[in-house]
PDB file of C-alpha atoms in Angstrom:
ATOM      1  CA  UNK A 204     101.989 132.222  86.454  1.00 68.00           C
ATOM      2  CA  UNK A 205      99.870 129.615  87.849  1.00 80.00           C
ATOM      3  CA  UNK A 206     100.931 126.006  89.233  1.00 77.00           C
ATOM      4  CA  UNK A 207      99.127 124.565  86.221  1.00 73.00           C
ATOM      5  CA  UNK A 208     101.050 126.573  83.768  1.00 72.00           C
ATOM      6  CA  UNK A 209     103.948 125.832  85.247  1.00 77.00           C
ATOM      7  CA  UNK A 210     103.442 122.023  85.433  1.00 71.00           C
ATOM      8  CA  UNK A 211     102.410 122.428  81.524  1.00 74.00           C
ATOM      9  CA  UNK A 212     106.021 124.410  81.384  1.00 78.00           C
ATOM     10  CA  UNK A 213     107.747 120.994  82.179  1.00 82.00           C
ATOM     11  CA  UNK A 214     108.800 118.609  79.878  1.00 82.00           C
ATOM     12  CA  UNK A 215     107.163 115.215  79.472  1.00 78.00           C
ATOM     13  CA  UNK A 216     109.988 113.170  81.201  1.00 83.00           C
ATOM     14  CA  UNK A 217     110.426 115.350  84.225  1.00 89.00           C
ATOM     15  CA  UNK A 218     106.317 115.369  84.604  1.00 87.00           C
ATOM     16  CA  UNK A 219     106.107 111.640  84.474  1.00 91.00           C
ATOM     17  CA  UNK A 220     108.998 111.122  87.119  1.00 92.00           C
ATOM     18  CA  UNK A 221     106.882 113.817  89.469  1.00 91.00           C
ATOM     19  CA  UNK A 222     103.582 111.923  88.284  1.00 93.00           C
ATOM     20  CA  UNK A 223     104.362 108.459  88.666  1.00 96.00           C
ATOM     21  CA  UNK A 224     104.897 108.272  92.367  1.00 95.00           C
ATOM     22  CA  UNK A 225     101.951 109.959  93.183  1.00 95.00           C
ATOM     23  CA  UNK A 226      99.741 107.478  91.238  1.00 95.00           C
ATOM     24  CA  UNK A 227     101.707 104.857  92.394  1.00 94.00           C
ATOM     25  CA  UNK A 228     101.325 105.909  95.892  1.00 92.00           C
ATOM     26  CA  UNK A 229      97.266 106.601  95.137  1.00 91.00           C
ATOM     27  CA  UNK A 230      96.709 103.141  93.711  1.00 90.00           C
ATOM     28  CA  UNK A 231      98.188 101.375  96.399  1.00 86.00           C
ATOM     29  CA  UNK A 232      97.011 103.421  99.406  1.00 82.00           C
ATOM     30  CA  UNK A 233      93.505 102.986  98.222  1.00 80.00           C
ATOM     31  CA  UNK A 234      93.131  99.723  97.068  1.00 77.00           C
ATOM     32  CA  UNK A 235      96.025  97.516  98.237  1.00 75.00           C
ATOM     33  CA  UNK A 236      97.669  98.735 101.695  1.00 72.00           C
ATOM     34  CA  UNK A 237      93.986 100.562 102.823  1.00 60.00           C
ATOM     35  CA  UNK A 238      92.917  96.662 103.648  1.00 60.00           C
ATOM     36  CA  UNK A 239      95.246  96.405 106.188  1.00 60.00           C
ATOM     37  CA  UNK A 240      93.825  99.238 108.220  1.00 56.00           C
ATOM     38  CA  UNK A 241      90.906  99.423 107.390  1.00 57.00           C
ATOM     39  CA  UNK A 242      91.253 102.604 105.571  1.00 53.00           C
ATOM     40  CA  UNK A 243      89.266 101.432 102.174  1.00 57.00           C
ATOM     41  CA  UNK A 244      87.598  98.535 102.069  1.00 72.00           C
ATOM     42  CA  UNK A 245      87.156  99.371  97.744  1.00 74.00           C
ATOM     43  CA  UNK A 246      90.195  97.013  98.362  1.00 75.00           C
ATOM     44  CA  UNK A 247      88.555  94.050  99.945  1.00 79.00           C
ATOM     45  CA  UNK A 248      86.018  93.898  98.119  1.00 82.00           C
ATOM     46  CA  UNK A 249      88.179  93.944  95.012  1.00 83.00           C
ATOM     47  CA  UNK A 250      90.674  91.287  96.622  1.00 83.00           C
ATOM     48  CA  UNK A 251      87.741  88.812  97.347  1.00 85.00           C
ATOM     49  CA  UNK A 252      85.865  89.608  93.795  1.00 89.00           C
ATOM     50  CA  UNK A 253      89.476  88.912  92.362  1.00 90.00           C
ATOM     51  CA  UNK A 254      90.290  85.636  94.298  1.00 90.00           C
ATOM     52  CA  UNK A 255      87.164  84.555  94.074  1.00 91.00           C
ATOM     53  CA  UNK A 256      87.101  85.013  89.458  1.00 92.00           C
ATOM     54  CA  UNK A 257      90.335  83.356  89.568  1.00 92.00           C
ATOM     55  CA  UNK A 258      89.703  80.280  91.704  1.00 92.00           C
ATOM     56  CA  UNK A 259      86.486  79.752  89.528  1.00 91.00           C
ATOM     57  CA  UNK A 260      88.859  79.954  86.206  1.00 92.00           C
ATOM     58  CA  UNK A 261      92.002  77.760  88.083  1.00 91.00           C
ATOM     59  CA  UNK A 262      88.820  75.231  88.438  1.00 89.00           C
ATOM     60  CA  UNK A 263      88.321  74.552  85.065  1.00 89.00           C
ATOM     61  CA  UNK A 264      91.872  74.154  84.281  1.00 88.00           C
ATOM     62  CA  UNK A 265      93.023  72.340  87.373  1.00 86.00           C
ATOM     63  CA  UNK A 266      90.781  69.463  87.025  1.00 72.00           C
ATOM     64  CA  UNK A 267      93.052  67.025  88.725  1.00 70.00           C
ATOM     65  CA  UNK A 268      93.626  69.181  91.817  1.00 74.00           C
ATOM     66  CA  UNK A 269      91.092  70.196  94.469  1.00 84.00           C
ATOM     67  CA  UNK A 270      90.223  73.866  94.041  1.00 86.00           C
ATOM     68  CA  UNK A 271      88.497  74.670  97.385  1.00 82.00           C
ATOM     69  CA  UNK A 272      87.896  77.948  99.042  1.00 83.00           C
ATOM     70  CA  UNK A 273      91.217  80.001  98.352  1.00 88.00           C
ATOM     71  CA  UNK A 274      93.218  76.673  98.545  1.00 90.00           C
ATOM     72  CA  UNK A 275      94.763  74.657  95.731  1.00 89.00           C
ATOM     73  CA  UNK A 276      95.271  71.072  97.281  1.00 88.00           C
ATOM     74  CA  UNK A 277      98.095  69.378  95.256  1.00 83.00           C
ATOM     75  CA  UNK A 278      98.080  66.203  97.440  1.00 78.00           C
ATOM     76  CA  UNK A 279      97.225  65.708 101.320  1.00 80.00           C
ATOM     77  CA  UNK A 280     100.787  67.184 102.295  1.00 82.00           C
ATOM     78  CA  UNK A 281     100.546  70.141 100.315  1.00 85.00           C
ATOM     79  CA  UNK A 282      98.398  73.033  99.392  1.00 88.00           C
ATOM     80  CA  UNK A 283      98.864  76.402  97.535  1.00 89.00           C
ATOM     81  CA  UNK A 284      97.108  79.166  99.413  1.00 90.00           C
ATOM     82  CA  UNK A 285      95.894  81.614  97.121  1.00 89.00           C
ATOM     83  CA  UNK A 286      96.421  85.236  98.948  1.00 86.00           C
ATOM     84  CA  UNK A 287      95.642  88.956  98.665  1.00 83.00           C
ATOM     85  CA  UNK A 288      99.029  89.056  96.621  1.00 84.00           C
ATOM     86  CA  UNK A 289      98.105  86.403  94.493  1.00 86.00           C
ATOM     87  CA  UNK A 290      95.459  88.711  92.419  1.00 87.00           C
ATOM     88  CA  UNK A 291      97.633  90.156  90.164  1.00 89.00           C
ATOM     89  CA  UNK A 292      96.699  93.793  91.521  1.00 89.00           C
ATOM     90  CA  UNK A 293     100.359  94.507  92.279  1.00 90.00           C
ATOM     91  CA  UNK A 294     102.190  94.237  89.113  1.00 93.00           C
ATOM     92  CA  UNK A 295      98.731  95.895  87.238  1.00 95.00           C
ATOM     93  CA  UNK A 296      98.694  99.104  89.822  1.00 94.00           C
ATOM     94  CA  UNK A 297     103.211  99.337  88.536  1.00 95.00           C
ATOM     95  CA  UNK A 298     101.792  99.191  85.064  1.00 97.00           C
ATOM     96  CA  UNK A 299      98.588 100.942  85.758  1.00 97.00           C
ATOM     97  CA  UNK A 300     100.507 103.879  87.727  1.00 97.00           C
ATOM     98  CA  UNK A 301     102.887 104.536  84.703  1.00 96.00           C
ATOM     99  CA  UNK A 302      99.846 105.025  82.193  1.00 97.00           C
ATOM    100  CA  UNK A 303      98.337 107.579  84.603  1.00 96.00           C
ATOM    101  CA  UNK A 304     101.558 109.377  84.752  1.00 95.00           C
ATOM    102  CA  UNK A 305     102.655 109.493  81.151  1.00 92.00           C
ATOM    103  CA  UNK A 306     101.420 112.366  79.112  1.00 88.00           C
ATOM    104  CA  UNK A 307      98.716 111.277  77.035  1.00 90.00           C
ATOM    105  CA  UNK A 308      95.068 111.911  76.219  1.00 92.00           C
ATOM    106  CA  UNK A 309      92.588 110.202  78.428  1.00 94.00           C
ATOM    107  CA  UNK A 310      90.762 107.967  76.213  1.00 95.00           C
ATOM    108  CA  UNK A 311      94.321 106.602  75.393  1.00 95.00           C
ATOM    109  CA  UNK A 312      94.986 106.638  78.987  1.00 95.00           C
ATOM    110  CA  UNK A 313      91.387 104.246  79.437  1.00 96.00           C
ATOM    111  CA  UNK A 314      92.038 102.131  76.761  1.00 97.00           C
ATOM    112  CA  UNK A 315      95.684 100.834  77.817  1.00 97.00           C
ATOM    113  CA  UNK A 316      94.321 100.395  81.349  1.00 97.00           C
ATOM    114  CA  UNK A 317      91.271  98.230  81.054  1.00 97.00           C
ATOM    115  CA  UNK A 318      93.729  96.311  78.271  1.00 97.00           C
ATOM    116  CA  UNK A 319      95.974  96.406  80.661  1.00 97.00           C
ATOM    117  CA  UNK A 320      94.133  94.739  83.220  1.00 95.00           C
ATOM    118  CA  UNK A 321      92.598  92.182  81.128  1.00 96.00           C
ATOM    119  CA  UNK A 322      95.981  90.927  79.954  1.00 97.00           C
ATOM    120  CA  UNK A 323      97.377  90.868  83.816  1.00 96.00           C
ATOM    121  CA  UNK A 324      94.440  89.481  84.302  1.00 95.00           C
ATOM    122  CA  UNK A 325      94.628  86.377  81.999  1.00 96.00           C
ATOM    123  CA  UNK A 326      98.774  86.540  82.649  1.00 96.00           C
ATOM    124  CA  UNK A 327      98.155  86.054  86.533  1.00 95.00           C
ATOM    125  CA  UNK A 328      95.863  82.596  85.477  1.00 95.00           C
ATOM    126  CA  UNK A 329      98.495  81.339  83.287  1.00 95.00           C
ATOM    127  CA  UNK A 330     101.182  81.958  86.219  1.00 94.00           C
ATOM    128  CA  UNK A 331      99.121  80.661  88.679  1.00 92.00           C
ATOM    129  CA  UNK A 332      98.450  77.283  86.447  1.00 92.00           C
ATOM    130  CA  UNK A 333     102.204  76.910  85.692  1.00 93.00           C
ATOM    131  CA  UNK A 334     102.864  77.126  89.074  1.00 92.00           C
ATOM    132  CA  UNK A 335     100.122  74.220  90.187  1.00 90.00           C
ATOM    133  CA  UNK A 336     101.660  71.940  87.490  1.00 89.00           C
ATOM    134  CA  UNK A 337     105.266  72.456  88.211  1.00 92.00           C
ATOM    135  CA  UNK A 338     104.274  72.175  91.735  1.00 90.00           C
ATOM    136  CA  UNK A 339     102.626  68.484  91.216  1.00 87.00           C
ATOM    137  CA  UNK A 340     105.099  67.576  88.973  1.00 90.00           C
ATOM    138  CA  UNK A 341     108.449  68.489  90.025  1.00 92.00           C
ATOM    139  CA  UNK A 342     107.027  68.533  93.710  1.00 88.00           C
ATOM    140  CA  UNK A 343     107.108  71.503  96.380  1.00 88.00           C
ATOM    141  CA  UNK A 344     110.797  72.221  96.771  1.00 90.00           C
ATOM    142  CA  UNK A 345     110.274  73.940  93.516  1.00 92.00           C
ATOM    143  CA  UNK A 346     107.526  76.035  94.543  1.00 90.00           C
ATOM    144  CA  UNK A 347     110.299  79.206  94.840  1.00 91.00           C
ATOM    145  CA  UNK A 348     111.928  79.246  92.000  1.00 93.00           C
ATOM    146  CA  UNK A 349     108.565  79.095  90.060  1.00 93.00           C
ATOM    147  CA  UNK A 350     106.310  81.083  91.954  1.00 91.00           C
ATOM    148  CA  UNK A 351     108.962  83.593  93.365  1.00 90.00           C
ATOM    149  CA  UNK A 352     111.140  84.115  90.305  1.00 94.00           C
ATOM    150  CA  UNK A 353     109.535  82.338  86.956  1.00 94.00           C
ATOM    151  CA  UNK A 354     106.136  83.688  87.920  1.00 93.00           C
ATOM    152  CA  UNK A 355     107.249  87.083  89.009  1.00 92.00           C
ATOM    153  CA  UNK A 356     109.785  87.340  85.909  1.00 95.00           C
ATOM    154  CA  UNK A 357     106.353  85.986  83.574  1.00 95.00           C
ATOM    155  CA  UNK A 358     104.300  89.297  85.061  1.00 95.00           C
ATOM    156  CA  UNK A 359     107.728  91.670  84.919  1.00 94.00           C
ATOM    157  CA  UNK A 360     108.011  91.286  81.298  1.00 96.00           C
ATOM    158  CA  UNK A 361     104.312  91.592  80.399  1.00 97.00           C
ATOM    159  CA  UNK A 362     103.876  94.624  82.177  1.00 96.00           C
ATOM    160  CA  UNK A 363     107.642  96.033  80.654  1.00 96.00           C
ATOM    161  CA  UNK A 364     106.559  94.862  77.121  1.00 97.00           C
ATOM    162  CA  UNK A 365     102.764  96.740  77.894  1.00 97.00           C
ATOM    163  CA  UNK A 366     104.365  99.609  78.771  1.00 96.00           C
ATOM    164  CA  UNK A 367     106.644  99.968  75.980  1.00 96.00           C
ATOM    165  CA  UNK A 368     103.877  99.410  74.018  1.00 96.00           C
ATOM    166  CA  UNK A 369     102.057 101.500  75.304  1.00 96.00           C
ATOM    167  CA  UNK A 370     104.116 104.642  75.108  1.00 93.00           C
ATOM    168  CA  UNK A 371     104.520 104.215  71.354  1.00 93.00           C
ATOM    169  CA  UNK A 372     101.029 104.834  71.036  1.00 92.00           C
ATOM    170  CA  UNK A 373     100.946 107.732  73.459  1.00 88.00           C
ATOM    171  CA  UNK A 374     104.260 109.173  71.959  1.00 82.00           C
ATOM    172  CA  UNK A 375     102.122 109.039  68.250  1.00 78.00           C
ATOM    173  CA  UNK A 376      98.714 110.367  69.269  1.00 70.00           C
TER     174      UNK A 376
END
């Protein structure tokens, strides 16, 4: 019996819990943790095309705020850096990862990733925006509990509700 008849021997569940670290681990070694050391830079060049999409959209939105370089200036005292971790890449590769490792057919597979991305994607600007305003408004001792917990919590369910939609549709084709 061969290793890929006995992987096909497995059931779905057990698969996906063998799967999904290894994806997850293969996302993020190529394109997020490889920047550090210089192991891919596929991930710096996808960091900087990232930052550099989403300071262009945060632009047009954040027309009272100066939107300079990788900075959001929210007055002279204080400034939102926009880093590596602010591209939406981790939560996506979590999401991305469980697609990969779920039994489905590819095209399926395809379809609920670029979707996937798009919707992180346009999630990420609409954190990123909350956080400006709440920041301005409310000033920066609030900066925590929106960026670190509302914005976080705003990805966490998009990517939970993705997912679960996304398995009924693998679960029915």
């Amino acid at each position: 019996m061969s290793i890929i008849d006995k992987w096909r021997g497995i059931d779905a569940h057990t698969r996906f819990l063998i799967a999904y670290p290894f994806w997850f681990l293969l996302l993020f070694g190529l394109f997020y943790w490889g920047r550090f050391w210089d192991v891919s830079s596929l991930g710096k060049v996808i960091d900087t095309a990232l930052r550099t999409q989403i300071m262009d959209i945060l632009q047009l939105f954040l027309d009272n705020h100066i939107v300079n370089n990788y900075e959001i200036v929210i007055n002279p005292l204080y400034r939102i850096v926009i880093t590596p971790e602010c591209n939406g890449l981790i939560p996506y590769f979590i999401y991305l990862a469980g697609v990969l490792a779920y039994p489905s057919r590819i095209f399926t597979k395809i379809i609920w990733g670029v979707m996937g991305y798009i919707i992180f994607f346009i999630a990420n600007i609409i954190r990123l925006i909350i956080v400006t305003k709440v920041v301005n408004i409310y000033g920066a001792d609030k900066f925590f509990l929106i960026h670190d917990i509302g914005g976080n919590l705003l990805l966490i369910v998009v990517g939970l509700l993705m997912f679960k939609a996304y398995l009924k549709v693998a679960y029915e084709s």
